[in-house]
C-alpha cells in the first residue's frame, strides 16, 4: 500500500510554544517525500469550512520555528461532534459534514496536533475511518503515554524567570510572594518551576494542602533569618478536604476555568503569619513567546516522526517521547485520562530534600 500523497494538518485546543515548530517539521518532512500538505484553519473548524484551508509549502513555513502561537489558528470550543451554536436546539453534530469535506478535499490522512480534548476528537474521527496521527501538545505536560509535551519547557522557563524576579523583591521587602501558575489538574509546571526557581513552598493538585503547615514553614524561615518566602501555587491546587478555585464553572461543552487560588493563599498567609503577602498570577504569559530550544527540538522530532508514520501507513496513533526515543502509541491509550505527578516519585522527593514544603 502506497503512502498518502496529500495530508491535512491542524492545531486544536489552547496554544503552546512549539506548535509552529511541529507545523514546519511536518510540512518540510512531507515535502521531502513529495507529499502535499494542506493547512486547516482553527482546528476542526477547518473541515467545516474547507474554503479556509491552504496548501503549505516549505516557503510558507520559513521563519516560523521560533514563533509562539500557531499560524493555523486554534480553538478549544469547536468539537464537531457537539458544536456549540447560539440556537435553542443545543449543540450541532457536524461530523458528517467534516467527513464529506475531508473526502472532497482529497486529503488521505490527517496530522492532529492537540491536547487531551483535541486528541479525543481525533480518536473519534479515526474510529470513523480517517487515518490519523496525533501529536501531543500542552504546556501542562499532562498527556498520558508521553514523558514530555512540547510547550512545557517554555512555560517552566518563563515561570522560573518570574520566580527569580520575585525573589529579589520578596527579599528586599521581607514579604511572602505567592505565584500562581497554570497546569490545570496537574502540578508539573509548579513543581518544575518551584524546584528550578528555588521556591520554599510548592502547592500542587496531587497533594492537598494545609495552610497551617505552610505558615509554619514560613515562620521557621523567619526564625532563622530568611524573612521572606516564595510560594508557588498550581492553579488546580486545593486544601485538604476543600475544592479547587474556579473563575467559571464548566458546562457540557466548555471546561471549567481554574484560577484564584493564589489570592486565597496569599490572603490567608498574611493573616496567619502576620506579615505582608502579595500574589502574582502568571496566566497566559506562560503560553506566549518563543519556544525554548528544547521545545523546538522536541516539536520538530514529533512532526518529523508523524510523517515517518504516514510513510509506513501507521494510523490511529500518537507520537510520544519515551526517553530517549520518539515512539508511536495507540491514540486510545493516550486519551480520556491525564498524567499527573507521582507524589512518591523522585521529583517530589527531590523537592522535599531541598526543604520545599508541599503543605502536607
Ligand atoms: O491547558 C493549557 C491551559 O493553559 C491550562 O494550563 C489552563 O488552565 C487553560 O489552558 C486556560 O485555558 P484558556 O486559555 O481557555 O483560558
XYZ file of N, CA and C and ligand atoms in Angstrom, residues 14-15 76 137-140 142 182-184 189 235 254-258 283-284 287, ligand 1:
79
model
N -5.870 24.878 23.461
C -5.069 26.057 23.805
C -3.726 26.014 23.098
N -3.177 27.163 22.763
C -1.880 27.146 22.080
C -0.757 26.815 23.061
N -10.622 26.065 21.373
C -10.959 24.939 22.245
C -12.470 24.851 22.448
N 0.335 18.020 22.569
C 0.734 19.399 22.847
C 0.082 19.883 24.131
N 0.806 20.472 25.009
C 0.236 21.267 26.099
C 1.357 21.755 27.002
N 1.188 22.972 27.502
C 2.171 23.445 28.477
C 2.015 22.671 29.785
N 0.841 22.050 29.995
C 0.554 21.388 31.280
C 1.355 20.090 31.476
N 0.525 17.106 30.781
C -0.299 16.098 31.455
C -0.874 15.042 30.516
N -0.103 27.998 35.801
C -1.111 27.157 35.142
C -0.792 25.676 35.357
N -1.505 24.834 34.653
C -1.242 23.393 34.737
C -2.496 22.558 34.862
N -3.634 23.244 34.959
C -4.922 22.579 35.119
C -4.890 21.585 36.288
N 4.008 22.106 36.117
C 4.646 23.424 35.943
C 5.082 23.956 37.310
N -2.597 26.303 39.684
C -3.993 26.792 39.639
C -5.004 25.739 40.101
N -18.040 23.177 27.642
C -16.931 24.067 27.965
C -16.312 23.604 29.274
N -14.989 23.492 29.273
C -14.344 23.044 30.509
C -14.331 24.187 31.524
N -14.271 23.843 32.804
C -14.218 24.893 33.818
C -12.913 25.682 33.688
N -12.961 26.953 34.086
C -11.740 27.787 34.079
C -11.230 27.880 35.490
N -9.996 27.429 35.681
C -9.396 27.479 37.011
C -8.744 28.834 37.234
N -0.620 33.419 34.471
C -1.624 33.294 33.406
C -1.068 32.948 32.038
N -1.636 33.611 31.029
C -1.304 33.251 29.643
C 0.091 33.684 29.210
N 2.034 30.856 28.148
C 1.788 30.215 26.853
C 2.324 31.023 25.683
O -4.222 23.550 29.060
C -3.445 24.697 28.942
C -4.006 25.803 29.793
O -3.182 26.932 29.630
C -4.194 25.455 31.260
O -2.984 25.477 31.981
C -5.205 26.495 31.673
O -5.970 26.070 32.768
C -6.065 26.616 30.464
O -5.309 26.169 29.367
C -6.555 28.008 30.174
O -7.394 27.951 29.085
P -7.981 29.245 28.357
O -6.881 29.803 27.505
O -9.104 28.697 27.539
O -8.411 30.190 29.416
